[in-house]
Coordinates of C-alpha atoms and ligand atoms in Angstrom, one line a residue:
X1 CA -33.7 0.8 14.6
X2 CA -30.3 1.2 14.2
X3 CA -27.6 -0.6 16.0
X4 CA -24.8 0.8 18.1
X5 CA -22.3 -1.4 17.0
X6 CA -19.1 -0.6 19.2
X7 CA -18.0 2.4 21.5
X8 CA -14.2 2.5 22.2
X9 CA -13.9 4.8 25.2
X10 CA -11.2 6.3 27.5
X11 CA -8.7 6.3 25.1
X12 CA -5.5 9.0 26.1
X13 CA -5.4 10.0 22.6
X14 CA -7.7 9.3 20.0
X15 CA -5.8 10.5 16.2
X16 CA -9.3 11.9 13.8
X17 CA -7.7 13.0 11.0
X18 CA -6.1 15.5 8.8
X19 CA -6.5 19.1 10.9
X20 CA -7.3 22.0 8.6
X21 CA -3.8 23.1 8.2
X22 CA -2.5 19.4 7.0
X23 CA -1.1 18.7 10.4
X24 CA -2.7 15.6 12.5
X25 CA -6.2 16.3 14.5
X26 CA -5.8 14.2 18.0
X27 CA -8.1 14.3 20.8
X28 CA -7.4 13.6 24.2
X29 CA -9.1 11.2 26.8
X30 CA -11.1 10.5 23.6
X31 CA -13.7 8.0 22.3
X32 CA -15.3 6.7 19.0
X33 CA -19.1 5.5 18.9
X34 CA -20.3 3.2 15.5
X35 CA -23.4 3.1 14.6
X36 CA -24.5 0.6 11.5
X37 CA -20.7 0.0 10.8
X38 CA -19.6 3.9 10.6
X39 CA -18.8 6.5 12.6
X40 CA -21.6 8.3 14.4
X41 CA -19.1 10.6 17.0
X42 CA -15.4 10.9 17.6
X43 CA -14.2 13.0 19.8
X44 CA -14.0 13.4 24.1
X45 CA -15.4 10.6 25.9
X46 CA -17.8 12.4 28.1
X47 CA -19.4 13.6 25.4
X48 CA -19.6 10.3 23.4
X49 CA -20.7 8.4 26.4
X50 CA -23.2 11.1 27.3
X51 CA -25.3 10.4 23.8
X52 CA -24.1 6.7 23.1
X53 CA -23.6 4.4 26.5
X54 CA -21.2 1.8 26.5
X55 CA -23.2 -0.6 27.9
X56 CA -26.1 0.1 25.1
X57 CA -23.2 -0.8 22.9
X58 CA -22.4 -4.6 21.4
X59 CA -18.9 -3.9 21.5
X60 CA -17.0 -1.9 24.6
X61 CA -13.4 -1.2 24.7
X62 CA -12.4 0.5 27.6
X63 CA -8.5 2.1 26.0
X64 CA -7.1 4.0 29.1
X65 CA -3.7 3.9 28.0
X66 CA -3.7 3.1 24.6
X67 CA -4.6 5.1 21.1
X68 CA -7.3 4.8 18.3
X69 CA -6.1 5.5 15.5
X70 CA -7.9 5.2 11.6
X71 CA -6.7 1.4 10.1
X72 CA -3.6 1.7 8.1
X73 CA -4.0 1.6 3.9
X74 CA -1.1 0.1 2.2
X75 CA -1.4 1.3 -1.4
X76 CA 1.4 -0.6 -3.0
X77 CA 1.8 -4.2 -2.4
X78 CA 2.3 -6.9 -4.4
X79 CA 0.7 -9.1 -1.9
X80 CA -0.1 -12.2 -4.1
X81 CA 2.8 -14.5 -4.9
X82 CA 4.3 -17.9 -4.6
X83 CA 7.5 -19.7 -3.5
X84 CA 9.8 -18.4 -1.4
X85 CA 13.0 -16.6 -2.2
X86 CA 14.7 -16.7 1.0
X87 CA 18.0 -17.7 -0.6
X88 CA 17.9 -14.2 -2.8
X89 CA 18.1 -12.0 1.0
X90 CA 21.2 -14.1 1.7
X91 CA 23.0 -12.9 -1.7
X92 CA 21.9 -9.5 -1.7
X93 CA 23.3 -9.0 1.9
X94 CA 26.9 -10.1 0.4
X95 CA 26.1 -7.7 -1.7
X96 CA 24.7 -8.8 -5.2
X97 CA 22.4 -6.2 -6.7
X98 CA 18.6 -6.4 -7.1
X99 CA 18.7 -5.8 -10.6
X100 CA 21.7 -8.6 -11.3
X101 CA 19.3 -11.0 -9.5
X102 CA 16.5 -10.1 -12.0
X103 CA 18.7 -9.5 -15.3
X104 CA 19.7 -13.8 -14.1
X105 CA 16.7 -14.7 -14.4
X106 CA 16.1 -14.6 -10.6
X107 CA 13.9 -12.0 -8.5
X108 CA 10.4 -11.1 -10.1
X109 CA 11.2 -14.0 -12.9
X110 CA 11.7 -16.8 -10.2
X111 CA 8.3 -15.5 -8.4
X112 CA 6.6 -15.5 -12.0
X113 CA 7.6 -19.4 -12.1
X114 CA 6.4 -19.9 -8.9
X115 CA 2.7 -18.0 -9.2
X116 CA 2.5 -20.1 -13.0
X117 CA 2.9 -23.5 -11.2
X118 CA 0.3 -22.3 -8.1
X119 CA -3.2 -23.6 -8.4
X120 CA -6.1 -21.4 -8.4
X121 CA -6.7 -22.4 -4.2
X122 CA -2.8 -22.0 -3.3
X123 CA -2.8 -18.1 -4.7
X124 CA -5.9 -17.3 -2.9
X125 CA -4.8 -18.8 0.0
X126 CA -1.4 -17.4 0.2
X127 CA -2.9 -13.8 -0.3
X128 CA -5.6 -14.9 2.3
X129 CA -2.7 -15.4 4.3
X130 CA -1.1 -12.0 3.5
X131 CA -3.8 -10.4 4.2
X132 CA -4.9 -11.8 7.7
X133 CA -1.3 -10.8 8.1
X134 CA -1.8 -7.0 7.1
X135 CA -5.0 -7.2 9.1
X136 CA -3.6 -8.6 12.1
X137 CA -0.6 -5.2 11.7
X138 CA -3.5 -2.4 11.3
X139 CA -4.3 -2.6 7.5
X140 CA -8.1 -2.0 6.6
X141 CA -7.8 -1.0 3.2
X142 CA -4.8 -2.5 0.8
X143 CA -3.8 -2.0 -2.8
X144 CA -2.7 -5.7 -4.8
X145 CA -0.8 -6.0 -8.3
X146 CA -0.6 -8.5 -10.3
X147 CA 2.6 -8.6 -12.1
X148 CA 3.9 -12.2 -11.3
X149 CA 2.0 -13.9 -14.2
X150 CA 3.8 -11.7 -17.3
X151 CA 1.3 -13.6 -19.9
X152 CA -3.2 -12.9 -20.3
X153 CA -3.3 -16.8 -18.8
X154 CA -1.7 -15.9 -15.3
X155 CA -2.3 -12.3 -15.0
X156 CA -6.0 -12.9 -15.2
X157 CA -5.8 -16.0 -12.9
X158 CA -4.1 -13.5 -10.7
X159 CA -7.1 -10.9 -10.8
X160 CA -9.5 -14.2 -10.1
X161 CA -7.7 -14.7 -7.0
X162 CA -7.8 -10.9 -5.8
X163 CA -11.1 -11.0 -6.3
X164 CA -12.1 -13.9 -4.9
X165 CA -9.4 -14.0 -1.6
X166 CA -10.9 -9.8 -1.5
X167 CA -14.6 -11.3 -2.0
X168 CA -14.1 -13.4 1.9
X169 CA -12.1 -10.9 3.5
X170 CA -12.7 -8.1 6.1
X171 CA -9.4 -6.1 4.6
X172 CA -10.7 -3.5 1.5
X173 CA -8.6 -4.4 -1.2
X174 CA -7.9 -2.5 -4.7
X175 CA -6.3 -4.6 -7.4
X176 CA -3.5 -2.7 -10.2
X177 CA -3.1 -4.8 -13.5
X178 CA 0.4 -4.8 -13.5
X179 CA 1.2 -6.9 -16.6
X180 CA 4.4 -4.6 -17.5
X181 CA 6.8 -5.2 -14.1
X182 CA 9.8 -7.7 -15.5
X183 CA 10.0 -8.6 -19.3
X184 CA 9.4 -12.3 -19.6
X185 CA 12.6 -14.6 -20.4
X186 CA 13.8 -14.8 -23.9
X187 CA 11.1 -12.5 -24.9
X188 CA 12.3 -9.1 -27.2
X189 CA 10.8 -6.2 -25.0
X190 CA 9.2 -4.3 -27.2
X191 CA 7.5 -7.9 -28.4
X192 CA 5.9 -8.1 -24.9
X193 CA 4.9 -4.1 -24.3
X194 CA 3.1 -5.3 -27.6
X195 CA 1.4 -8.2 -25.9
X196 CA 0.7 -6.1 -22.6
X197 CA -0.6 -3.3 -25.0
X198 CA -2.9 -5.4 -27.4
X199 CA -3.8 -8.2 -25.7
X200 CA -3.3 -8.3 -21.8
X201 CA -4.6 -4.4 -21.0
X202 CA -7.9 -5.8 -22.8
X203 CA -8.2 -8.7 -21.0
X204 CA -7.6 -7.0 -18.1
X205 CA -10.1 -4.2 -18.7
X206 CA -12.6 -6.8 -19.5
X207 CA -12.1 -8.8 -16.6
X208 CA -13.3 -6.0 -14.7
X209 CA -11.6 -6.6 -11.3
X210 CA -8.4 -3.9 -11.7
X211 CA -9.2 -0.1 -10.9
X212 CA -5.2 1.0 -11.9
X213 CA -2.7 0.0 -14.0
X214 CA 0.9 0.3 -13.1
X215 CA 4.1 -0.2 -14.8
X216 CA 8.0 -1.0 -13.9
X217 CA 10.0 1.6 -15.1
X218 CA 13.5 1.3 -14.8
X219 CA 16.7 0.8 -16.4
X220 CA 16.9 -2.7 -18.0
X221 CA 13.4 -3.3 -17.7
X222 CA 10.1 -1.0 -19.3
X223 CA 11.5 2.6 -20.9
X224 CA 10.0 5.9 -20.2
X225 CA 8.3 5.5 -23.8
X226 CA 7.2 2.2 -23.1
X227 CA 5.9 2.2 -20.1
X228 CA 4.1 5.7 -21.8
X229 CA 2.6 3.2 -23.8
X230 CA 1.2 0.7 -21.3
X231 CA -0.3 3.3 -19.4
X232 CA -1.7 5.2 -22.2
X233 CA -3.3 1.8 -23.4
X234 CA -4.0 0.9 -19.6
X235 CA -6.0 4.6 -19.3
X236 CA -8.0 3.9 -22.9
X237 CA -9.5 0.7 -21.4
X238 CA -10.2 2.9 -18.3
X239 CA -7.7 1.5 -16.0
X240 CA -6.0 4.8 -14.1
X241 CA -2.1 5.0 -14.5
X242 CA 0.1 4.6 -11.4
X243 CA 4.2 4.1 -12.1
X244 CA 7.0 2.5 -10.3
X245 CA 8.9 5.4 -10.8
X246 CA 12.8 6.7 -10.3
X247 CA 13.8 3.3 -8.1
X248 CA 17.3 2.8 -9.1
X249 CA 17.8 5.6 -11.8
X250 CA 16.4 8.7 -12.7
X251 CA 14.5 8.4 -15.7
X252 CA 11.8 10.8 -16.5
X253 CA 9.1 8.3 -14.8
X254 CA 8.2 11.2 -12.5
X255 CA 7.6 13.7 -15.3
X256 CA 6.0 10.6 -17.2
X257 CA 3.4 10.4 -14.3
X258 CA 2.8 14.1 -13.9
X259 CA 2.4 14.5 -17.6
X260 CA -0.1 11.4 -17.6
X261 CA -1.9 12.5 -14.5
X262 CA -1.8 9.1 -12.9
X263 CA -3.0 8.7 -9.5
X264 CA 0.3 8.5 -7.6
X265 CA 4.2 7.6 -8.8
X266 CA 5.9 5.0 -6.2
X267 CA 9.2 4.4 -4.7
X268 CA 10.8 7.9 -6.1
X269 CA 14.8 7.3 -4.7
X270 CA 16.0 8.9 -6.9
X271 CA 13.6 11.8 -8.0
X272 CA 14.9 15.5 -7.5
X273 CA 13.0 18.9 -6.4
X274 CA 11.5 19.4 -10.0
X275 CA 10.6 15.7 -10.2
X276 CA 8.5 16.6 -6.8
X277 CA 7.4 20.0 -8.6
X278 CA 6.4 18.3 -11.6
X279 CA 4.2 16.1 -9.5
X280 CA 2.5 18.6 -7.1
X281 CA 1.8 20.7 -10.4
X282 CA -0.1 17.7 -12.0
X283 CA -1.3 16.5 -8.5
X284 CA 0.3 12.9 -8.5
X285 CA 0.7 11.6 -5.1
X286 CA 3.8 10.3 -4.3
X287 CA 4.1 7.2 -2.6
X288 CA 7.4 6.4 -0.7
X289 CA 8.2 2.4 0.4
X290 CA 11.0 2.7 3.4
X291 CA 10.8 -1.2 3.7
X292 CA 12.2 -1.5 0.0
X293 CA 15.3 0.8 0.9
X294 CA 15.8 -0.8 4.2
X295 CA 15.7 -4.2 2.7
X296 CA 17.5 -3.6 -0.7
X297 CA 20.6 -1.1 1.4
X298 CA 19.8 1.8 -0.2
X299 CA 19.5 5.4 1.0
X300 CA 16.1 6.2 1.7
X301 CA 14.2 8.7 -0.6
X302 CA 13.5 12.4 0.9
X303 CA 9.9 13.4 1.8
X304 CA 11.0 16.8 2.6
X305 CA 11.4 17.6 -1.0
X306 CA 7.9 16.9 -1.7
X307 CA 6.5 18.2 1.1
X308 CA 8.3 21.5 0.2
X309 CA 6.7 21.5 -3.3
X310 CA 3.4 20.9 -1.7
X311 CA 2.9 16.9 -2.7
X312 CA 3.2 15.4 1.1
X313 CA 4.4 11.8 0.7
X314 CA 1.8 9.0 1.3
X315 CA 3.7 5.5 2.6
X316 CA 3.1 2.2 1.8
X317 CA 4.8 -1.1 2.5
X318 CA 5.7 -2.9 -1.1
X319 CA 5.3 -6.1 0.7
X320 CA 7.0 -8.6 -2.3
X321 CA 9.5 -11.4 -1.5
X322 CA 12.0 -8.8 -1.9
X323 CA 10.9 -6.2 1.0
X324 CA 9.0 -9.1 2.9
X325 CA 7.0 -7.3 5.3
X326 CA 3.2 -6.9 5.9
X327 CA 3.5 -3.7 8.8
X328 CA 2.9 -0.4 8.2
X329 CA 3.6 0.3 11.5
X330 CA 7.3 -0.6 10.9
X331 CA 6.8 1.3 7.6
X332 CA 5.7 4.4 9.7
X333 CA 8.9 3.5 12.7
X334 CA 11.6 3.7 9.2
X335 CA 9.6 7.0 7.8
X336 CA 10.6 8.6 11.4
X337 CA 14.4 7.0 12.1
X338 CA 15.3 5.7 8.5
X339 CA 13.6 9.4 6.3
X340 CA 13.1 12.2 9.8
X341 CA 9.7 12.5 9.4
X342 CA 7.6 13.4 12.2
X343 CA 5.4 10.4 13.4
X344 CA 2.4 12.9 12.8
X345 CA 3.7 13.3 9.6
X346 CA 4.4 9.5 9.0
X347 CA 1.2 8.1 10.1
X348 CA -0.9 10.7 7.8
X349 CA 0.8 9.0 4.9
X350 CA -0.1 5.7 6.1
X351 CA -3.7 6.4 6.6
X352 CA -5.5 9.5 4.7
X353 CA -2.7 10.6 2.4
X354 CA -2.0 6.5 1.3
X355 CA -6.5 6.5 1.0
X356 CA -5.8 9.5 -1.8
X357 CA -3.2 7.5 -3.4
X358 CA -5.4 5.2 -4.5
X359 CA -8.2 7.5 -5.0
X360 CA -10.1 6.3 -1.7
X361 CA -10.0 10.0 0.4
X362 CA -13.3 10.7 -1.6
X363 CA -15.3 8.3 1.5
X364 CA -13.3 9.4 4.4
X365 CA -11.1 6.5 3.8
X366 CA -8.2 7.0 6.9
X367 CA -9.9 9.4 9.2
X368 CA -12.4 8.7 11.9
X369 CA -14.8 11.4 11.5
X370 CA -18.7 11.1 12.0
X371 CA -20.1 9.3 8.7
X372 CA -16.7 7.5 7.6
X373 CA -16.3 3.9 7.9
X374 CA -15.5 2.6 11.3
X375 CA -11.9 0.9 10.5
X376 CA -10.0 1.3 13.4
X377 CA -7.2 0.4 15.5
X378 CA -6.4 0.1 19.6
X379 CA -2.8 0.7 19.7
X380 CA -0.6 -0.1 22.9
X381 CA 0.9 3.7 24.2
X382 CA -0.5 6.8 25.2
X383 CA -0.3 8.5 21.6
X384 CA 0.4 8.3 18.1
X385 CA 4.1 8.9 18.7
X386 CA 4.6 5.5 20.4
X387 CA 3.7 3.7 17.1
X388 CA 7.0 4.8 15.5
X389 CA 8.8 5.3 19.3
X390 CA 8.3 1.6 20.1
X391 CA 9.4 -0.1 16.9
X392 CA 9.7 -4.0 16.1
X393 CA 7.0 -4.7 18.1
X394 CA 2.9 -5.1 16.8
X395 CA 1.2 -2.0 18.5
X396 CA -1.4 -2.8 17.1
X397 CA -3.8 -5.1 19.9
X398 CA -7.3 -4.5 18.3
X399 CA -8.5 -3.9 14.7
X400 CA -12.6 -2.8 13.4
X401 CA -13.7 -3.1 10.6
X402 CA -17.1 -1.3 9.9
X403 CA -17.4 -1.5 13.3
X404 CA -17.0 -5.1 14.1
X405 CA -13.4 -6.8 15.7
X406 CA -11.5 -8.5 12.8
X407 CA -8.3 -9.0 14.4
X408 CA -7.2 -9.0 18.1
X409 CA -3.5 -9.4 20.0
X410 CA -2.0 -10.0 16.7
X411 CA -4.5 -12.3 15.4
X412 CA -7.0 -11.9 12.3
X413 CA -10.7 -14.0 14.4
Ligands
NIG1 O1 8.1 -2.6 -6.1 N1 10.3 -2.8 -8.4 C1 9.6 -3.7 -8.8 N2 8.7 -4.4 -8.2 C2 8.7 -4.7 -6.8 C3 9.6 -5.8 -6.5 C4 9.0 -7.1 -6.8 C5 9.8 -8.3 -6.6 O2 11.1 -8.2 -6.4 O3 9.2 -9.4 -6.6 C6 9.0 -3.4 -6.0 O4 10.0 -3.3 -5.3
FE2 FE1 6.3 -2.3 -6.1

């Protein structure tokens, strides 16, 4: 017999999905019923109740007041690192740049130090940690790089622990081989897009755990030509290209992307109306990370441009220990007052739009429709908009996960 898992009932508004015409599908005075960890109905609570009693259910949550909402996916982090670089915020807010830091020696290089010194336990723990944290905010589904290891050794022990932290953990989490983000010290670039080509992208592949493989490129660090050949190599050993693209400087990592057809292209400052054109055309989701200009000064990149060509933006959160946050809800408050999008807008890139970024909308991932996953969230306010509206606080006070609590009142239990 099959198990009504949870019904959350009474809810002023509860946010479905995607409407046909790309705009956000709410319901009021709504409710959600789970049946063997998905979605069995969604939609007004009279209705729901009428085929699935609360009080048949193992799980009631009575949400007068608040909103259900699909779980957040984040699909850009780079959730698993060591140390701490604390003293880096301090120099960038007098002003030194991010890419000084790195050229140094400091930045990505100091957290590739740190992660090589870890022991197996500490990096699975620290992302354990990270991820309770993301939990705890609303994430259900993540994406984690590697890229803090820059030799086979460490970039594989970093796959061991996304697997294994991923293996005992209620968040979904897809792991990017990211051998090619910050050329190792002393090392001749093209030396080491040799060792990421021949040896690491194999090694990868082989390993088994990494479904993408991204690449840094960006003045000083990985060329358009040679980050065309990591992901090149990356897509012969089946690993699907995704691209840090256009942070700092416009390159041609855009076009690179479209003309690759990797799954999305990240960060985008600095991309133009045919960099968004050449992505819509070659249907590369763009990814835009608010936290990254918020932390690092910059101006903020501009959804409207790709929204205009026809590529709406999907969100993520780049949590690194240089945009040091683990909420897409803040990510979704900076989309509105940091970029002007609408909070309907913002929160379908953090939930179905971010699930096709990483090549998750095929299952529903991000909606809460009948036969999708039951990840979902209670949030505090009367709708969607008071996610973004009330900002700096966790609105999120309940999180399921195929039906079943996983975190409560800012808590991972
Ligand atoms: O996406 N841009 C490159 N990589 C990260 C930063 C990683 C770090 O600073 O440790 C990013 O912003
Ligand atoms: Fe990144």
């Amino acid at each position: 017999m099959s198990d009504l898992d949870a019904v959350v009932y009474g809810a002023s508004e509860v946010v479905v999905g995607p409407d046909d015409a790309g705009g956000l599908n709410t319901c009021e005075d709504g409710a959600v019923a789970v049946v063997d960890g998905t979605v069995a109905a969604a939609g007004e609570t009279d209705d729901v109740l009428a085929e699935y009693p609360a009080e048949n259910a193992e799980t009631a949550i009575e949400a007068g007041g608040k909103t259900v909402l699909p779980g957040f996916v984040d699909p850009h982090t780079h959730a698993l690192f060591a140390g701490d670089r604390s003293d880096e915020f301090a120099a960038k807010l007098r002003g030194k740049p991010y890419q000084e830091i790195l050229a140094e020696g400091g930045g990505i290089l100091r957290t590739v130090e740190a992660v090589r010194a870890a022991s197996d336990e500490e990096l699975v723990a620290n992302l354990t940690d990270q991820l309770d944290a993301m939990l705890a905010h609303g994430t259900t589904t993540a994406e984690v790089k590697t890229g803090y290891g820059l030799d086979t050794e460490t970039e594989l022990r970093m796959l061991d622990a996304v697997e294994a932290a991923a293996a005992d953990h209620p968040v979904d989490v897809v792991a990017t081989f990211l051998g090619a983000h910050a050329v190792p010290d002393g090392t001749d670039t093209d030396d080491y897009v040799d060792e990421v080509v021949d040896e690491q992208i194999p090694a990868a592949a082989e390993h088994g755990a990494a479904e993408f493989c991204d690449v840094f490129c960006e003045e000083g660090v990985f060329t358009v030509e040679q980050s065309r050949r990591v992901l090149e190599a990356g897509r012969e050993h089946g690993l699907t290209p995704k691209i840090h693209a256009e942070e700092f400087t416009r390159l041609g990592s855009a076009q690179l992307a479209a003309d690759l057809g990797a799954a999305s292209a990240d960060h985008l400052l600095h991309a133009n109306r045919e960099d968004a054109e050449a992505l819509a055309d070659a249907d590369v989701r763009p990814v835009l990370l608010p936290g990254t200009a918020f932390a690092l000064g910059e101006d903020y990149a501009d959804p409207e441009q790709f929204e205009a060509a026809g590529a709406p933006v999907a969100l993520a959160t780049d949590l690194n220990p240089n945009c040091y946050s683990q909420s897409m809800g803040f990510v979704v408050a900076l989309a509105c007052n940091g970029m002007r999008m609408a909070p309907a807008d913002a929160l379908l890139g953090a939930t179905t739009r971010a699930a096709r970024a990483i090549d998750r909308d095929g299952d529903g991932t991000g909606t809460l429709r009948e036969g999708t996953a039951a990840d979902l969230l209670v949030a505090d306010g009367p709708s969607h908009v008071h996610v973004p509206y009330n900002f700096g606080v966790n609105s999120v006070e309940t999180v399921l996960k195929d039906g079943s609590v996983v975190a409560s009142g800012g808590e991972r239990v």
